[in-house]
Short mmCIF file of C-alpha atoms and ligand atoms in Angstrom, two decimals:
data_model
loop_
_atom_site.label_atom_id
_atom_site.label_comp_id
_atom_site.label_asym_id
_atom_site.label_seq_id
_atom_site.Cartn_x
_atom_site.Cartn_y
_atom_site.Cartn_z
CA MET F 313 151.12 80.83 94.13
CA ALA F 314 149.29 77.95 92.79
CA ILE F 315 151.08 74.68 92.26
CA ASN F 316 150.91 71.78 89.70
CA TYR F 317 150.50 68.62 91.60
CA LEU F 318 151.75 66.52 88.74
CA ASP F 319 155.21 68.14 89.16
CA PRO F 320 157.17 65.73 91.17
CA LYS F 321 159.01 68.45 93.05
CA HIS F 322 155.85 68.92 95.17
CA ARG F 323 155.51 65.21 96.18
CA GLN F 324 157.20 65.60 99.57
CA THR F 325 155.22 68.51 100.66
CA LEU F 326 151.94 66.83 99.68
CA SER F 327 152.96 63.63 101.20
CA ASP F 328 153.75 65.22 104.42
CA ILE F 329 150.27 66.85 104.98
CA GLN F 330 146.94 65.19 105.65
CA GLY F 331 144.33 65.06 103.03
CA ASN F 332 141.21 67.40 103.00
CA ILE F 333 143.34 70.54 103.75
CA LEU F 334 144.07 71.64 100.09
CA LYS F 335 141.28 69.77 98.39
CA SER F 336 138.01 68.69 99.91
CA HIS F 337 137.81 64.78 100.33
CA GLY F 338 134.44 65.26 98.61
CA ARG F 339 132.69 62.15 100.14
CA GLU F 340 129.01 62.45 100.49
CA HIS F 341 128.71 60.83 103.95
CA THR F 342 130.91 61.55 106.98
CA ALA F 343 131.21 60.53 110.67
CA ASN F 344 132.89 62.82 113.17
CA LEU F 345 134.24 60.94 116.26
CA PHE F 346 134.97 63.08 119.30
CA ILE F 347 137.47 61.17 121.38
CA GLU F 348 139.01 61.52 124.84
CA GLY F 349 142.19 59.44 125.78
CA ARG F 350 141.98 57.81 129.17
CA LEU F 351 144.55 58.75 131.79
CA GLY F 352 147.31 56.26 132.02
CA GLU F 353 146.62 55.02 128.45
CA GLU F 354 148.76 57.54 126.54
CA LYS F 355 151.04 54.91 125.12
CA GLU F 356 148.13 52.90 123.74
CA VAL F 357 146.58 56.05 122.22
CA LYS F 358 149.90 57.05 120.59
CA ASN F 359 150.17 53.58 119.11
CA TRP F 360 146.54 53.85 117.92
CA LEU F 361 147.24 57.24 116.15
CA ASN F 362 150.31 55.66 114.67
CA SER F 363 148.42 52.70 113.33
CA LEU F 364 145.86 54.95 111.62
CA VAL F 365 148.61 56.38 109.29
CA ASN F 366 150.58 53.13 108.99
CA GLU F 367 147.60 50.95 108.10
CA GLY F 368 146.63 53.57 105.58
CA ILE F 369 143.26 54.58 107.13
CA ILE F 370 144.43 58.36 107.23
CA LYS F 371 145.48 59.64 103.84
CA SER F 372 148.14 62.13 102.95
CA GLY F 373 147.44 64.98 100.68
CA TYR F 374 149.37 63.24 98.04
CA GLU F 375 147.45 59.95 98.42
CA GLN F 376 144.18 61.97 98.18
CA LEU F 377 145.28 63.66 94.80
CA TYR F 378 146.54 60.33 93.48
CA ALA F 379 143.06 58.88 94.13
CA THR F 380 141.32 61.96 92.51
CA HIS F 381 143.53 61.49 89.53
CA LEU F 382 142.57 57.74 89.24
CA TRP F 383 138.81 58.77 89.57
CA LYS F 384 139.10 61.28 86.83
CA THR F 385 141.19 59.15 84.44
CA GLN F 386 139.86 55.54 85.18
CA ARG F 387 136.76 56.07 87.28
CA ILE F 388 138.25 54.11 90.19
CA ASP F 389 136.48 55.10 93.40
CA GLY F 390 138.83 56.49 96.04
CA GLY F 391 136.99 54.51 98.79
CA LEU F 392 137.15 55.59 102.57
CA PHE F 393 138.80 58.70 103.59
CA ALA F 394 140.10 59.72 107.05
CA CYS F 395 141.81 62.44 108.82
CA ILE F 396 142.65 63.44 112.38
CA HIS F 397 142.65 66.63 114.29
CA ILE F 398 144.09 67.32 117.78
CA SER F 399 142.90 69.83 120.32
CA ARG F 400 145.05 71.63 122.93
CA LEU F 401 143.69 69.13 125.43
CA GLY F 402 144.71 66.38 123.17
CA TYR F 403 148.33 67.61 123.06
CA ASP F 404 148.31 68.12 126.91
CA TYR F 405 147.19 64.49 127.11
CA LEU F 406 149.75 63.19 124.77
CA PHE F 407 152.73 65.19 126.11
CA ASP F 408 152.38 67.78 128.88
CA PRO F 409 150.49 71.21 129.07
CA LEU F 410 153.88 72.93 129.39
CA ILE F 411 155.20 71.31 126.32
CA THR F 412 151.98 72.24 124.41
CA GLU F 413 152.32 75.72 125.41
CA ASP F 414 155.96 75.92 124.40
CA LYS F 415 155.29 74.41 121.09
CA PHE F 416 152.22 76.51 120.34
CA LEU F 417 153.71 79.72 121.70
CA GLY F 418 151.79 82.72 120.56
CA LYS F 419 148.81 80.66 119.13
CA SER F 420 146.61 81.87 121.82
CA ALA F 421 143.22 81.13 120.10
CA PHE F 422 144.25 77.44 119.80
CA LEU F 423 145.66 77.25 123.21
CA ASN F 424 142.59 78.80 124.92
CA GLY F 425 140.05 76.82 122.84
CA MET F 426 136.71 77.69 121.35
CA GLU F 427 134.68 78.12 124.61
CA GLN F 428 137.14 80.83 125.75
CA ALA F 429 137.27 82.56 122.33
CA GLY F 430 134.94 85.41 123.07
CA LEU F 431 132.72 84.57 120.00
CA ASP F 432 129.40 85.40 121.94
CA ASP F 433 128.52 81.92 121.63
CA PRO F 434 125.92 80.27 123.95
CA ASP F 435 127.23 78.92 127.34
CA LYS F 436 129.02 75.56 127.15
CA ALA F 437 126.22 74.28 129.41
CA LYS F 438 123.74 74.79 126.46
CA TRP F 439 125.86 72.87 123.85
CA GLY F 440 124.71 69.56 122.50
CA GLU F 441 125.41 65.97 123.40
CA GLY F 442 129.05 65.04 123.37
CA TYR F 443 130.31 68.63 123.09
CA GLN F 444 130.43 69.49 126.79
CA GLN F 445 133.11 66.84 127.62
CA ASN F 446 136.91 67.09 127.07
CA ILE F 447 137.63 66.47 123.40
CA HIS F 448 141.15 65.41 122.65
CA PHE F 449 140.82 64.16 119.08
CA HIS F 450 138.45 64.60 116.13
CA LEU F 451 138.59 61.66 113.73
CA LEU F 452 136.75 62.55 110.40
CA ILE F 453 135.79 59.66 108.17
CA GLY F 454 134.08 59.82 104.81
CA ASP F 455 132.68 57.58 102.12
CA ASN F 456 130.08 57.74 99.33
CA GLU F 457 128.34 54.93 100.97
CA LYS F 458 126.63 55.80 104.22
CA ASN F 459 126.72 52.28 105.65
CA LYS F 460 130.42 51.97 105.17
CA VAL F 461 130.92 55.23 107.33
CA GLU F 462 128.66 53.83 109.94
CA GLN F 463 130.37 50.47 110.05
CA LEU F 464 133.89 52.07 110.21
CA ALA F 465 132.73 54.49 112.95
CA ALA F 466 131.34 51.61 114.95
CA LYS F 467 134.53 49.54 114.46
CA ILE F 468 136.79 52.41 115.57
CA LYS F 469 134.58 53.01 118.51
CA ASN F 470 135.04 49.29 119.53
CA GLU F 471 138.71 49.27 118.86
CA VAL F 472 139.57 52.38 121.03
CA GLU F 473 137.18 51.34 123.88
CA SER F 474 139.98 49.94 126.13
CA PHE F 475 142.06 53.23 126.16
CA ALA F 476 139.77 56.02 125.05
CA THR F 477 136.05 57.20 125.20
CA VAL F 478 134.19 58.20 122.10
CA HIS F 479 131.94 60.84 123.54
CA HIS F 480 129.91 61.47 120.49
CA ILE F 481 129.60 60.41 116.86
CA GLU F 482 128.24 63.25 114.58
CA PHE F 483 127.17 62.20 111.06
CA GLY F 484 127.28 64.58 108.14
CA ASP F 485 125.35 63.84 104.87
CA ALA F 486 125.72 65.95 101.65
CA ILE F 487 122.50 67.20 100.12
CA LYS F 488 122.53 67.74 96.34
CA ASN F 489 120.22 69.74 93.99
CA ARG F 490 119.18 68.66 90.63
CA GLU F 491 122.32 69.76 89.08
CA GLY F 492 124.51 67.92 91.48
CA ALA F 493 125.52 71.06 93.46
CA GLY F 494 125.95 70.79 97.25
CA LEU F 495 123.17 72.44 99.33
CA GLU F 496 122.78 73.30 102.84
CA HIS F 497 119.42 73.22 104.91
CA PHE F 498 118.23 76.69 104.06
CA GLY F 499 118.29 75.59 100.41
CA TYR F 500 121.29 77.48 99.09
CA VAL F 501 124.25 76.12 97.05
CA ASP F 502 127.14 76.14 99.44
CA GLY F 503 130.97 75.72 98.97
CA ILE F 504 131.32 77.81 95.80
CA SER F 505 133.80 80.35 96.98
CA GLN F 506 137.12 78.50 97.80
CA PRO F 507 140.88 79.29 97.85
CA LEU F 508 142.21 77.42 94.81
CA PHE F 509 145.70 76.07 95.40
CA PHE F 510 146.26 74.09 92.18
CA GLU F 511 146.83 75.15 88.67
CA ASP F 512 144.25 72.92 87.03
CA GLU F 513 141.44 74.31 89.43
CA ILE F 514 142.41 77.90 88.42
CA GLN F 515 142.23 76.97 84.77
CA LYS F 516 138.74 75.40 85.24
CA TYR F 517 137.67 78.53 87.12
CA ARG F 518 138.77 80.79 84.36
CA ASP F 519 137.06 78.61 81.73
CA ALA F 520 133.92 78.52 83.89
CA HIS F 521 133.81 82.33 83.82
CA GLY F 522 134.93 82.68 80.05
CA GLU F 523 137.71 84.89 81.29
CA SER F 524 141.38 84.60 80.05
CA GLY F 525 142.43 88.17 81.15
CA LYS F 526 142.47 89.64 84.44
CA LEU F 527 139.98 88.25 86.96
CA LYS F 528 137.68 90.39 88.91
CA PHE F 529 138.00 88.02 91.88
CA ASP F 530 141.01 85.80 91.73
CA PRO F 531 140.74 82.88 94.27
CA THR F 532 144.43 81.68 93.49
CA ALA F 533 146.03 80.96 96.85
CA ASP F 534 149.45 80.20 98.26
CA LEU F 535 149.85 77.05 100.32
CA LYS F 536 150.74 79.39 103.19
CA LEU F 537 147.18 80.55 103.49
CA VAL F 538 146.41 77.10 105.16
CA LEU F 539 149.74 75.43 105.93
CA THR F 540 151.92 76.18 108.75
CA PRO F 541 154.87 74.17 110.23
CA ASP F 542 153.85 71.43 112.45
CA PRO F 543 155.20 72.51 115.97
CA PHE F 544 155.98 68.92 116.81
CA PHE F 545 157.68 68.10 113.47
CA THR F 546 158.84 71.38 112.01
CA THR F 547 160.09 70.19 108.71
CA ALA F 548 156.63 69.08 107.76
CA GLN F 549 153.38 71.14 107.77
CA GLY F 550 149.88 71.00 109.40
CA SER F 551 146.89 73.28 109.53
CA PHE F 552 144.63 74.65 112.19
CA PHE F 553 141.13 73.31 111.98
CA VAL F 554 137.80 74.82 113.27
CA PHE F 555 134.77 72.68 113.94
CA ARG F 556 131.36 74.20 114.77
CA LYS F 557 128.01 72.50 114.94
CA LEU F 558 125.53 75.00 113.85
CA GLU F 559 121.92 74.07 114.07
CA GLN F 560 119.36 75.81 111.60
CA ASN F 561 115.78 76.65 112.38
CA VAL F 562 114.60 76.33 108.82
CA GLN F 563 110.90 77.01 109.44
CA GLY F 564 111.75 80.17 111.33
CA PHE F 565 114.09 81.51 108.63
CA LYS F 566 111.57 80.81 105.85
CA LYS F 567 108.66 82.42 107.77
CA ALA F 568 110.86 85.48 108.64
CA GLU F 569 111.85 85.64 104.94
CA GLU F 570 108.12 85.70 103.89
CA LYS F 571 107.36 88.41 106.38
CA LEU F 572 110.11 90.60 105.25
CA ALA F 573 109.02 90.00 101.64
CA ASP F 574 105.56 91.16 102.62
CA ASN F 575 106.96 94.21 104.43
CA LEU F 576 108.96 95.15 101.28
CA HIS F 577 105.78 94.65 99.10
CA LEU F 578 107.71 92.21 96.92
CA LYS F 579 105.57 90.09 94.45
CA GLY F 580 106.15 86.71 92.70
CA ASP F 581 109.66 85.78 91.76
CA GLU F 582 110.91 89.23 93.22
CA ARG F 583 110.33 87.73 96.80
CA GLU F 584 113.47 85.41 96.20
CA ARG F 585 115.52 88.50 96.37
CA VAL F 586 114.97 88.73 100.28
CA GLY F 587 116.95 85.58 100.93
CA ALA F 588 119.46 86.65 98.54
CA MET F 589 119.90 89.97 100.24
CA ILE F 590 120.47 88.03 103.48
CA MET F 591 122.87 85.48 101.93
CA GLY F 592 124.47 87.44 99.03
CA ARG F 593 123.47 84.72 96.56
CA PHE F 594 120.11 83.21 95.38
CA GLU F 595 119.42 79.60 96.17
CA ASP F 596 120.96 78.46 93.00
CA GLY F 597 124.24 80.35 93.74
CA THR F 598 123.75 83.37 91.49
CA PRO F 599 125.45 86.23 93.18
CA ILE F 600 122.92 89.11 93.91
CA GLN F 601 125.64 91.52 93.07
CA MET F 602 125.60 90.29 89.45
CA SER F 603 121.95 89.73 88.91
CA GLU F 604 118.54 90.66 90.12
CA HIS F 605 117.21 87.17 89.44
CA GLU F 606 118.58 83.69 89.90
CA GLY F 607 119.44 81.53 86.86
CA LEU F 608 122.90 82.93 85.94
CA ILE F 609 124.58 80.42 83.61
CA ALA F 610 127.12 78.49 85.83
CA ASN F 611 125.19 79.72 88.87
CA SER F 612 126.66 77.13 91.12
CA SER F 613 130.26 78.13 90.43
CA PHE F 614 130.06 81.76 89.65
CA ASN F 615 132.48 83.75 91.84
CA ASN F 616 134.33 86.22 89.57
CA PHE F 617 132.89 89.51 91.07
CA ASP F 618 133.63 92.16 93.53
CA TYR F 619 131.72 94.99 95.31
CA SER F 620 133.43 97.89 93.68
CA GLU F 621 130.68 99.03 91.27
CA ASP F 622 127.90 100.05 93.67
CA GLU F 623 127.63 100.60 97.33
CA GLN F 624 125.06 98.15 98.60
CA SER F 625 121.81 98.52 96.69
CA LYS F 626 122.53 95.28 94.90
CA CYS F 627 124.29 93.27 97.62
CA PRO F 628 123.57 94.74 101.19
CA TYR F 629 126.75 95.09 103.34
CA HIS F 630 125.15 92.69 105.88
CA ALA F 631 124.76 89.81 103.28
CA HIS F 632 126.52 86.66 104.58
CA ILE F 633 128.97 86.27 101.72
CA ARG F 634 129.88 90.08 101.97
CA LYS F 635 130.42 90.14 105.68
CA THR F 636 132.59 86.85 105.53
CA ASN F 637 134.51 87.81 102.34
CA PRO F 638 134.35 91.57 101.88
CA ARG F 639 136.39 91.32 98.58
CA SER F 640 136.93 95.02 97.37
CA ASP F 641 135.52 96.49 100.45
CA ILE F 642 138.82 96.06 102.14
CA SER F 643 142.28 95.82 100.82
CA ASP F 644 143.51 92.56 102.56
CA SER F 645 140.41 90.54 102.63
CA LYS F 646 142.10 87.69 100.82
CA SER F 647 144.32 87.08 103.77
CA ALA F 648 141.30 85.90 105.92
CA ILE F 649 140.08 83.28 103.44
CA MET F 650 139.79 79.78 104.78
CA ALA F 651 139.45 76.37 103.16
CA ARG F 652 135.66 75.61 104.06
CA ARG F 653 134.83 71.82 104.55
CA GLY F 654 131.42 71.96 106.01
CA ILE F 655 128.77 69.36 105.42
CA PRO F 656 125.00 69.46 106.50
CA PHE F 657 123.84 67.18 109.36
CA GLY F 658 120.32 65.97 110.34
CA GLU F 659 117.54 64.20 108.58
CA ARG F 660 114.69 65.85 106.66
CA LEU F 661 111.31 64.35 106.09
CA ASP F 662 109.84 67.24 104.26
CA ASP F 663 110.32 68.39 100.56
CA MET F 664 113.05 71.09 100.67
CA ASP F 665 111.59 72.46 97.53
CA ASP F 666 107.84 72.63 98.08
CA GLY F 667 107.92 76.21 99.31
CA ILE F 668 105.80 75.48 102.46
CA ALA F 669 107.36 76.99 105.54
CA GLU F 670 105.12 75.12 107.89
CA THR F 671 106.56 71.72 107.13
CA LYS F 672 110.15 72.80 107.47
CA PRO F 673 112.22 71.65 110.47
CA LEU F 674 112.58 73.91 113.58
CA GLY F 675 115.76 72.33 114.46
CA GLY F 676 117.77 68.96 114.50
CA VAL F 677 119.37 69.96 111.17
CA GLY F 678 122.22 72.28 110.31
CA LEU F 679 125.79 72.61 109.26
CA LEU F 680 128.85 70.92 110.53
CA PHE F 681 131.13 74.03 109.80
CA GLN F 682 134.69 73.03 109.26
CA SER F 683 137.69 75.11 108.05
CA TYR F 684 141.33 74.96 107.66
CA GLN F 685 143.58 77.91 108.06
CA ALA F 686 147.25 78.82 108.88
CA SER F 687 145.93 81.17 111.69
CA ILE F 688 142.83 81.00 113.72
CA GLU F 689 143.11 84.53 114.75
CA ALA F 690 143.74 86.01 111.29
CA GLN F 691 141.22 84.10 109.57
CA PHE F 692 138.28 82.23 111.37
CA GLU F 693 138.25 84.55 114.29
CA ARG F 694 138.66 87.70 112.21
CA ILE F 695 135.76 86.64 110.05
CA GLN F 696 133.38 85.62 113.05
CA LYS F 697 134.38 88.27 115.51
CA GLN F 698 135.41 91.29 113.71
CA TRP F 699 133.14 90.93 110.65
CA ALA F 700 130.01 88.78 111.23
CA ASN F 701 129.56 89.76 114.88
CA ASP F 702 130.32 93.41 114.38
CA LYS F 703 127.19 95.61 113.64
CA SER F 704 129.35 98.24 111.93
CA PHE F 705 131.50 96.27 109.58
CA PRO F 706 132.27 96.85 106.66
CA LYS F 707 131.06 100.44 106.76
CA ASN F 708 133.74 101.03 109.59
CA ALA F 709 136.50 99.88 107.19
CA LEU F 710 135.16 101.87 104.48
CA GLY F 711 134.92 104.94 106.45
CA ILE F 712 131.07 105.46 105.98
CA ASN F 713 129.46 107.14 108.92
CA ASP F 714 125.83 107.73 107.98
CA GLY F 715 124.21 106.81 111.24
CA ASN F 716 122.85 103.53 110.18
CA ASP F 717 124.53 100.37 111.40
CA VAL F 718 125.35 97.62 108.83
CA GLY F 719 123.89 94.92 111.37
CA LEU F 720 125.08 91.45 112.21
CA ASP F 721 125.73 88.71 109.59
CA LEU F 722 122.08 87.21 109.77
CA ILE F 723 123.27 83.76 109.19
CA ILE F 724 126.14 83.33 111.72
CA GLY F 725 126.26 86.49 113.77
CA GLN F 726 126.21 85.48 117.50
CA LYS F 727 124.90 88.23 119.70
CA ILE F 728 121.40 86.66 120.51
CA GLY F 729 120.07 88.03 123.92
CA GLN F 730 122.53 90.87 123.93
CA ASP F 731 122.16 94.55 123.83
CA GLY F 732 120.92 95.89 120.46
CA TYR F 733 119.69 92.52 119.27
CA PRO F 734 118.07 91.91 116.79
CA SER F 735 119.88 94.57 114.85
CA GLU F 736 118.46 96.64 112.14
CA SER F 737 119.83 96.39 108.60
CA SER F 738 119.10 97.82 105.15
CA TYR F 739 117.00 96.15 102.45
CA PHE F 740 116.36 97.56 99.01
CA LYS F 741 112.86 97.38 97.43
CA LYS F 742 114.34 97.66 93.92
CA TRP F 743 117.59 96.02 93.02
CA GLY F 744 120.32 98.53 92.40
CA ASP F 745 118.29 101.50 93.48
CA LYS F 746 119.82 103.15 96.52
CA ASN F 747 116.73 105.37 96.97
CA SER F 748 114.65 102.37 97.72
CA GLU F 749 116.37 101.51 101.01
CA VAL F 750 114.30 100.29 103.96
CA ARG F 751 115.50 99.61 107.51
CA MET F 752 114.19 96.34 109.04
CA THR F 753 115.12 93.77 111.69
CA PHE F 754 115.51 90.04 111.16
CA ASP F 755 116.02 87.40 113.72
CA GLN F 756 118.80 84.86 114.04
CA PHE F 757 118.09 81.27 113.19
CA VAL F 758 121.40 79.54 113.45
CA THR F 759 122.35 78.33 116.93
CA MET F 760 125.79 77.10 117.90
CA LYS F 761 125.69 73.74 119.55
CA GLY F 762 129.20 73.13 120.28
CA GLY F 763 132.69 73.06 118.63
CA GLU F 764 136.50 73.22 119.19
CA TYR F 765 139.70 74.47 117.75
CA PHE F 766 142.15 71.70 116.51
CA PHE F 767 145.45 71.17 114.71
CA ALA F 768 145.73 68.71 111.78
CA PRO F 769 149.25 67.37 112.38
CA SER F 770 151.68 66.34 109.68
CA ILE F 771 151.97 62.69 108.55
CA PRO F 772 155.60 62.36 109.81
CA PHE F 773 154.46 63.47 113.15
CA LEU F 774 151.79 60.74 113.18
CA LYS F 775 154.18 58.08 111.77
CA THR F 776 156.88 58.70 114.43
CA LEU F 777 154.71 59.33 117.51
CA LYS F 778 155.99 57.24 120.37
FE1 N7H M 262 128.84 80.54 105.20
N1 N7H M 262 124.37 79.22 103.94
O1 N7H M 262 124.10 78.20 103.34
O2 N7H M 262 123.52 79.99 104.45
N2 N7H M 262 127.82 80.27 103.46
N3 N7H M 262 127.39 79.57 106.20
N4 N7H M 262 129.87 80.49 106.97
N5 N7H M 262 130.35 81.34 104.20
C1 N7H M 262 128.35 80.67 102.20
O3 N7H M 262 129.83 81.52 98.34
C2 N7H M 262 126.14 79.10 105.72
C3 N7H M 262 129.58 80.02 108.09
C4 N7H M 262 131.50 81.75 104.84
O4 N7H M 262 133.95 84.05 99.46
C5 N7H M 262 127.36 80.38 101.24
O5 N7H M 262 130.59 79.51 98.72
C6 N7H M 262 125.35 78.43 106.66
C7 N7H M 262 130.66 80.33 109.13
C8 N7H M 262 132.49 82.27 103.73
O6 N7H M 262 132.02 85.14 98.83
C9 N7H M 262 126.28 79.90 101.78
C10 N7H M 262 126.06 78.51 107.78
C11 N7H M 262 131.54 81.01 108.50
C12 N7H M 262 131.81 82.10 102.54
C13 N7H M 262 126.56 79.82 103.24
C14 N7H M 262 127.36 79.12 107.48
C15 N7H M 262 131.03 81.08 107.11
C16 N7H M 262 130.55 81.49 102.91
C17 N7H M 262 127.48 80.77 99.70
C18 N7H M 262 125.84 77.94 109.15
C19 N7H M 262 132.81 81.66 109.00
C20 N7H M 262 132.36 82.50 101.21
C21 N7H M 262 128.33 79.75 99.04
C22 N7H M 262 124.72 77.29 109.56
C23 N7H M 262 132.97 82.04 110.27
C24 N7H M 262 132.06 84.00 100.89
C25 N7H M 262 129.67 80.11 98.61
C26 N7H M 262 132.77 84.40 99.69
C27 N7H M 262 129.56 81.23 101.91
C28 N7H M 262 125.75 79.42 104.30
C29 N7H M 262 128.44 79.30 108.34
C30 N7H M 262 131.87 81.73 106.15
C31 N7H M 262 124.97 79.54 101.00
C32 N7H M 262 123.82 78.06 106.55
C33 N7H M 262 130.42 79.91 110.66
C34 N7H M 262 133.85 82.81 103.99
#
């Protein structure tokens, strides 16, 4: 259950984990350094990892919460944030492949890596710069000032040069709407639905929904959802971490949305419902399950809903947020929830809000998807493989066999170029009217450009690494 971080009894647990796992670091600018240790320099690399913690660059969960408290009570900026993630190859490099296999016994997704995960991703030869090499470490740094992130990234690159290679530095930059909510490049508010680990967050959630009784969707989560014993320091905990660079063809997406709105004969404001049927939320965050139009009060935080009250004429089964969190559609959907920590990448020269598809980027922008979980198989891979990439989910789980596929998740499904793609899915000319169903296809506008599975080791492991 949720914990109160002001209670001293949690201090040890929180001091032993890295920051960003239980609560987002929240910085607006990040740099992601993908690093490979050089053969024969293992000792130097271990010393360096050690120094990141001992010199206070990497922050523990407790330090992060302390800084957040200071910000809330005294407006003292938390400054730079950093955390480190190690891949299977990274552990092989630091220790030995047999040791890695023994320690991570049964964690086959992590041991095999993302390339071998069977996610229907493009071949590695097509992945972007820096992602085709051996990645041992992912160092994430963040700050609210972009130049500080750039300076620290350059300084670290320099410092490690004699014992390691920084294959690539990927920058992430938050985009905010007028109300300060974080957007992604298609223009939608992101990061609304998250597991909540702390009592104050749950209270805030209740207050934001005007709900003191039983919640329709209760995001309260146990620490076990994301924390698992660190195999190299079993009295402390770590978390499995997924990183995926996902490029977005914004122009293609916007044009396809317009075509679909034309085909459905939707006029004026009604046309906004096309994107919402694909996403499950309007751009401002309003869930389409709850409203035919955007503009719900507290739109960018509203999450207290499920899908029990109608089949799919409000929110189609294929909608991104329904595929990736089916809520009432299946009984154990909460066990797959991840702590999502993504941030957009790429610069935009256009006006995101002008409604002109022609000026929107064809690529070069997207999302650096990142998530923490206790199990890659039971969380990220269940969502990506068994739900998003499966044309029949969630109808198969609900036992509905009406001859119509649900279709892929049109944001993240990964079956491009394969049999039966693009898949057909259902749209509704009138919100809430199941007799207005129309079957149409929609292409895929997100391309996977690289990624890896990592483990976020515990602080004591990093401190004692020799
Ligand atoms: Fe998604 N988007 O902006 O289009 N996502 N996502 N995602 N996503 C969500 O409810 C997006 C990706 C999930 O609990 C929202 O917080 C984009 C991957 C999950 O109801 C929006 C990309 C995976 C949820 C987007 C992308 C997921 C979710 C609504 C890639 C997992 C919560 C905001 C380019 C494998 C669902 C919100 C819930 C929400 C977008 C990737 C999963 C707007 C553009 C790879 C679990």
